[in-house]
């Protein structure tokens, strides 16, 4: 017999690393679902708890690309947590769960009566995982937060873009994604600790913390040396030559900033005399004279197409590569080899693809075992798994507590 938490229609789940881990997913938008997606992809049984008639607005609809990409490998129960019956059903699920993930505004979980202390009272082994905009406590804890707000408050927009052009956001919601990734890591750390202690933890992060964490070298540059970074466009903030350069057909990125690579680079592109320019003999000097050095490199690079320079620099071990549009990314032979477009058979969309996990575990392939669920698709079977009868399910459906197909 399969584990009671494993879908018998999905034999592959039982062999995955997180098989047997039950996750209650109360997330919306992107940061929280990003965390849960990691857990779902590697075999956790994820029960997505949504309000009846819920649509969180991503992708325009449940069939939209965003919802489909975020919510694969899950089941859905549509449950009204604002009712006593709904809350009772939630606590029955929580009593048997291993992990709960939520990214509500801080006050909401307390208002609903499902805060960490209340859930731990019925299941002290549960890992309660939270993402907020600015932290669970502190002067901004009650504020709503989204990715771009965190990019601005966390310094990112003042170090992105070309000098003098004003603040610029990154082209992806990387703060949401980073917060989700970090919370997934925190969940795994807490699950490992539970192996030794038998007790759960409340683990949490926020968009602001994730953003400041991702400043990384730019933050350390300020904290240790007192330098306030500015915008550097496509150039690396401190290393040179490292950035984007025009060629005869399209730009390329190069990274030749170490003393050895700089010498190899100058020789390879046919300008060994660059090594004798006094201002360019040190990294600090090259950085100070960045505009003139970049112009000299661009003048040379424009004489031949991008493939010429990529092939030349690759032969001598200098990192380089094309600057691709998204369609070119997925046409790239290495991206295809890495299977970053994960196939999915969808009842409405037919044969399509989602973005694959970037985590590789030898001997296991990341795949779509369950297409993203319809709202309340599994309400009845989930409730029956914790002791509800057909009559109970019918009663709750009649009261509007659940939306069950």
XYZ file of C-alpha atoms in Angstrom:
405
model
C 0.000 0.000 0.000
C 1.297 3.503 -0.774
C 1.785 6.047 1.980
C -1.571 7.647 2.822
C -0.175 11.021 1.765
C 1.056 9.780 -1.619
C -1.246 9.910 -4.603
C -1.571 6.273 -5.750
C -1.857 7.516 -9.316
C 1.670 8.900 -9.055
C 4.076 6.077 -8.257
C 7.137 8.251 -8.942
C 6.415 10.511 -5.956
C 7.255 7.782 -3.431
C 10.887 7.704 -4.599
C 11.495 11.458 -4.447
C 13.590 13.050 -1.655
C 10.684 14.847 0.070
C 8.124 12.055 -0.282
C 6.016 11.826 2.876
C 6.464 15.504 3.793
C 3.050 17.206 3.874
C 2.971 20.940 3.151
C 0.027 23.281 3.669
C 0.304 26.070 1.122
C -1.465 29.302 2.120
C 0.582 31.474 -0.219
C -0.340 33.934 -2.931
C 1.412 36.217 -5.420
C 4.985 34.995 -6.076
C 7.400 34.889 -3.142
C 5.517 32.279 -1.126
C 4.627 30.086 -4.123
C 8.293 30.127 -5.160
C 9.202 28.549 -1.820
C 6.462 25.933 -2.077
C 7.355 25.086 -5.671
C 10.767 23.849 -4.524
C 9.143 21.531 -2.020
C 6.530 20.303 -4.499
C 9.075 19.651 -7.245
C 11.042 17.302 -5.001
C 8.147 15.192 -3.845
C 6.407 16.877 -0.921
C 2.648 16.461 -0.895
C 1.478 20.046 -1.203
C -2.088 20.950 -0.261
C -2.908 24.416 -1.542
C -5.550 26.025 0.688
C -7.486 28.748 -1.124
C -10.653 30.688 -0.366
C -13.673 29.594 -2.413
C -13.916 31.538 -5.710
C -10.310 32.666 -5.238
C -8.106 34.116 -7.985
C -4.841 35.656 -6.867
C -4.488 37.703 -10.064
C -1.254 36.250 -11.412
C -1.251 35.549 -15.125
C -4.790 36.871 -15.404
C -6.375 33.494 -14.674
C -5.603 30.050 -13.309
C -4.816 28.978 -16.865
C -2.361 31.870 -17.292
C 1.361 31.215 -17.631
C 2.201 32.640 -14.205
C -0.211 30.529 -12.153
C 0.642 27.438 -14.191
C 4.374 27.907 -13.665
C 4.089 28.566 -9.920
C 1.597 25.917 -8.829
C 2.537 22.631 -10.451
C 2.707 19.384 -8.471
C 0.055 20.488 -5.948
C -3.482 19.633 -4.895
C -6.117 22.278 -4.101
C -8.756 22.589 -1.417
C -11.048 25.619 -1.490
C -11.683 26.308 2.202
C -13.162 29.356 3.914
C -10.927 29.988 6.931
C -13.227 32.775 8.135
C -15.843 30.213 9.209
C -15.680 27.971 12.272
C -16.183 24.865 10.134
C -13.453 25.964 7.769
C -11.044 26.677 10.609
C -11.815 23.294 12.201
C -10.975 21.563 8.913
C -7.771 23.597 8.659
C -6.594 22.513 12.111
C -7.304 18.865 11.287
C -5.052 19.246 8.264
C -2.431 21.147 10.280
C -2.347 18.394 12.920
C -1.010 15.975 10.296
C 1.171 18.360 8.311
C 4.933 18.844 8.430
C 5.202 22.350 6.958
C 2.937 25.375 6.592
C 3.962 28.202 4.263
C 2.232 31.598 4.211
C 2.976 35.094 2.950
C -0.009 37.019 4.286
C 0.374 40.483 5.746
C 1.540 40.049 9.326
C -1.752 40.849 11.029
C -3.866 38.555 8.828
C -2.743 35.212 10.282
C -3.434 36.534 13.782
C -6.850 37.810 12.765
C -7.703 34.420 11.253
C -6.468 32.624 14.364
C -3.855 30.563 12.516
C -0.670 32.237 13.778
C 2.387 30.129 14.673
C 1.558 29.745 18.357
C -1.966 28.553 17.546
C -0.834 26.020 14.965
C 2.010 24.766 17.152
C -0.504 24.165 19.937
C -2.047 21.392 17.831
C 1.163 20.264 16.118
C 4.444 21.191 17.811
C 6.407 19.298 15.104
C 5.211 21.562 12.306
C 7.574 23.946 10.526
C 5.702 27.257 10.178
C 7.280 29.310 7.362
C 6.450 32.961 6.650
C 7.387 35.661 4.150
C 6.383 39.278 4.725
C 7.248 42.549 3.083
C 9.467 43.972 5.814
C 9.693 41.497 8.694
C 7.374 40.039 11.322
C 8.199 42.797 13.819
C 9.518 46.357 13.695
C 8.232 49.736 12.541
C 7.388 48.578 8.992
C 6.015 45.140 9.873
C 2.386 46.054 9.118
C 3.144 47.562 5.725
C 2.256 45.808 2.495
C 5.280 45.020 0.377
C 5.876 43.943 -3.214
C 9.008 43.265 -5.221
C 9.587 46.702 -6.707
C 9.009 48.485 -3.403
C 11.694 46.263 -1.849
C 14.052 46.894 -4.766
C 13.752 50.609 -4.149
C 13.979 50.532 -0.355
C 16.808 47.987 -0.403
C 19.140 50.019 -2.637
C 18.873 47.932 -5.804
C 17.378 50.605 -8.026
C 20.201 53.062 -7.297
C 22.870 50.599 -8.465
C 20.999 49.312 -11.540
C 21.006 51.074 -14.898
C 23.254 53.610 -16.576
C 24.854 56.464 -14.650
C 22.759 59.612 -14.666
C 19.608 57.927 -15.971
C 17.811 57.717 -12.626
C 16.686 54.651 -10.646
C 16.006 51.431 -12.567
C 14.316 48.210 -11.466
C 15.669 44.798 -12.411
C 13.840 43.114 -15.281
C 12.612 40.190 -13.178
C 10.960 40.079 -9.724
C 14.159 38.755 -8.244
C 13.378 39.924 -4.679
C 10.233 37.779 -4.629
C 12.178 34.877 -6.096
C 15.080 35.265 -3.689
C 12.800 35.466 -0.647
C 11.072 32.274 -1.788
C 14.367 30.513 -2.362
C 15.669 31.552 1.061
C 12.501 30.430 2.816
C 12.706 27.022 1.121
C 16.259 26.714 2.460
C 15.064 27.717 5.947
C 12.355 25.045 5.790
C 14.902 22.374 4.942
C 17.216 23.515 7.765
C 14.317 23.344 10.229
C 13.224 19.915 8.975
C 16.762 18.644 9.513
C 16.838 20.077 13.027
C 13.490 18.413 13.738
C 15.112 15.066 13.022
C 17.207 15.651 16.156
C 14.817 17.570 18.415
C 11.363 16.365 17.391
C 10.160 19.969 17.481
C 9.158 22.410 14.775
C 10.223 26.010 14.340
C 8.809 29.255 13.019
C 11.121 30.297 10.185
C 10.645 33.524 8.290
C 12.208 36.056 5.972
C 11.003 39.184 4.201
C 11.374 40.924 0.881
C 13.474 43.663 2.492
C 15.832 41.172 4.153
C 16.169 39.229 0.911
C 16.962 42.413 -1.005
C 19.610 43.608 1.457
C 21.114 40.103 1.512
C 21.347 40.149 -2.292
C 23.284 43.432 -2.269
C 26.156 41.167 -1.230
C 29.464 42.706 -2.405
C 27.862 46.123 -2.787
C 26.658 45.985 0.816
C 30.039 44.751 2.077
C 31.714 47.479 0.040
C 29.734 50.062 2.027
C 29.843 48.345 5.430
C 33.597 47.744 5.377
C 35.014 50.519 3.193
C 32.326 53.187 3.462
C 31.831 53.393 -0.326
C 28.288 54.106 -1.514
C 27.880 52.257 -4.835
C 26.284 53.968 -7.790
C 25.015 52.939 -11.196
C 27.539 51.367 -13.550
C 25.307 50.276 -16.414
C 26.570 47.085 -18.032
C 30.007 47.452 -16.471
C 31.005 45.523 -13.384
C 31.033 47.963 -10.448
C 34.721 47.428 -9.620
C 36.303 45.045 -12.170
C 37.390 45.990 -15.707
C 37.203 45.025 -18.474
C 33.988 43.256 -17.531
C 30.739 44.125 -19.226
C 28.920 44.406 -22.547
C 30.673 45.488 -25.734
C 29.277 46.117 -29.219
C 30.575 44.029 -32.115
C 29.922 44.131 -35.870
C 26.547 42.448 -35.363
C 25.414 42.326 -31.708
C 26.819 42.940 -28.213
C 28.753 40.369 -26.194
C 29.696 40.107 -22.547
C 33.308 39.612 -21.552
C 35.067 39.212 -18.196
C 38.825 39.715 -18.355
C 39.589 41.707 -15.230
C 42.270 39.660 -13.458
C 45.877 40.623 -14.212
C 46.484 37.345 -16.075
C 43.290 37.555 -18.115
C 43.840 41.221 -18.925
C 47.262 40.384 -20.371
C 45.855 37.418 -22.333
C 42.980 39.527 -23.597
C 45.152 42.370 -24.873
C 47.423 39.919 -26.705
C 44.518 37.914 -28.159
C 42.701 40.928 -29.635
C 45.916 42.158 -31.240
C 46.733 45.091 -28.978
C 49.617 44.164 -26.669
C 50.497 47.869 -26.475
C 47.511 48.298 -24.137
C 49.575 46.580 -21.480
C 52.059 49.457 -21.608
C 49.500 52.221 -21.039
C 50.402 53.517 -17.607
C 46.809 54.042 -16.440
C 45.854 50.488 -17.467
C 48.605 48.568 -15.697
C 46.562 48.047 -12.517
C 42.940 47.134 -11.887
C 42.469 50.374 -9.967
C 43.920 52.370 -12.849
C 41.771 50.607 -15.430
C 38.701 51.258 -13.330
C 39.539 54.958 -13.020
C 40.063 55.182 -16.800
C 37.087 52.945 -17.622
C 35.532 55.201 -20.266
C 38.673 55.388 -22.423
C 39.472 51.659 -22.103
C 35.912 50.617 -22.952
C 35.967 52.856 -26.019
C 39.229 51.287 -27.212
C 37.843 47.754 -26.813
C 34.594 48.665 -28.583
C 36.474 50.182 -31.534
C 38.306 46.846 -31.991
C 35.297 44.630 -31.392
C 33.170 46.461 -33.990
C 35.513 45.221 -36.709
C 34.298 41.595 -36.472
C 31.055 39.780 -35.552
C 30.217 38.464 -32.109
C 30.915 34.799 -32.937
C 34.503 35.683 -33.842
C 35.209 37.273 -30.469
C 33.406 34.585 -28.490
C 35.360 31.820 -30.236
C 38.650 33.667 -29.838
C 38.250 34.416 -26.135
C 36.787 31.007 -25.315
C 39.902 29.312 -26.751
C 42.112 31.131 -24.239
C 39.794 30.643 -21.268
C 38.382 34.154 -20.920
C 34.676 34.125 -19.920
C 32.503 35.539 -22.668
C 29.100 35.015 -24.221
C 26.288 36.432 -26.317
C 23.514 38.651 -24.999
C 20.367 36.714 -25.826
C 16.694 37.513 -26.061
C 14.446 35.054 -24.219
C 13.632 33.065 -27.378
C 17.359 32.726 -28.037
C 17.892 31.519 -24.474
C 15.595 28.539 -24.962
C 17.080 27.837 -28.418
C 20.588 27.682 -26.920
C 21.998 24.128 -27.101
C 23.313 24.204 -23.532
C 19.985 25.414 -22.127
C 18.271 22.646 -24.079
C 20.771 20.100 -22.774
C 20.002 21.244 -19.215
C 16.253 20.723 -19.872
C 15.319 24.131 -18.503
C 12.069 24.008 -20.504
C 10.183 21.250 -18.705
C 7.494 19.534 -20.795
C 3.906 19.420 -19.556
C 0.777 17.931 -21.083
C -2.109 20.238 -20.258
C -5.770 19.373 -20.889
C -6.491 22.824 -22.335
C -3.131 24.072 -23.580
C -1.948 20.727 -24.955
C 1.803 20.045 -25.085
C 3.553 23.003 -23.483
C 6.438 23.786 -21.135
C 7.145 25.265 -17.707
C 10.439 26.555 -16.304
C 12.371 23.642 -14.823
C 13.985 23.524 -11.401
C 17.609 24.660 -11.419
C 18.471 22.133 -8.691
C 20.061 18.931 -9.932
C 20.017 15.721 -7.913
C 21.739 12.907 -9.768
C 19.421 10.020 -10.486
C 16.239 12.112 -10.203
C 14.633 14.226 -12.918
C 12.493 17.233 -12.117
C 9.127 16.868 -13.836
C 5.500 17.912 -13.775
C 3.766 15.052 -11.972
C 0.586 17.047 -11.435
C -0.641 19.886 -13.579
C -1.585 22.992 -11.544
C -4.914 22.259 -9.852
C -8.308 23.728 -10.539
C -9.791 25.637 -7.618
C -10.986 23.114 -5.045
C -10.226 20.210 -7.359
C -9.181 17.958 -4.473
C -11.288 19.381 -1.636
C -13.298 16.218 -1.041
C -10.398 13.772 -1.132
C -8.252 15.985 1.106
C -10.989 16.263 3.740
C -11.658 12.514 3.609
C -7.952 11.905 4.256
C -8.389 13.498 7.720
C -11.613 11.705 8.628
C -14.446 13.600 6.982
C -17.285 11.504 5.520
C -19.184 12.025 2.285
C -22.020 13.525 4.329
C -19.592 15.905 6.052
C -18.230 17.045 2.708
C -21.736 17.552 1.333
C -22.703 19.631 4.379
C -19.645 21.866 4.063
C -20.284 22.290 0.353
C -23.870 23.265 1.062
C -22.734 25.869 3.586
C -20.213 27.328 1.136
C -17.314 26.445 3.459
C -15.665 24.499 0.658
C -15.766 24.553 -3.089
C -15.556 20.894 -4.075
C -15.881 19.453 -7.562
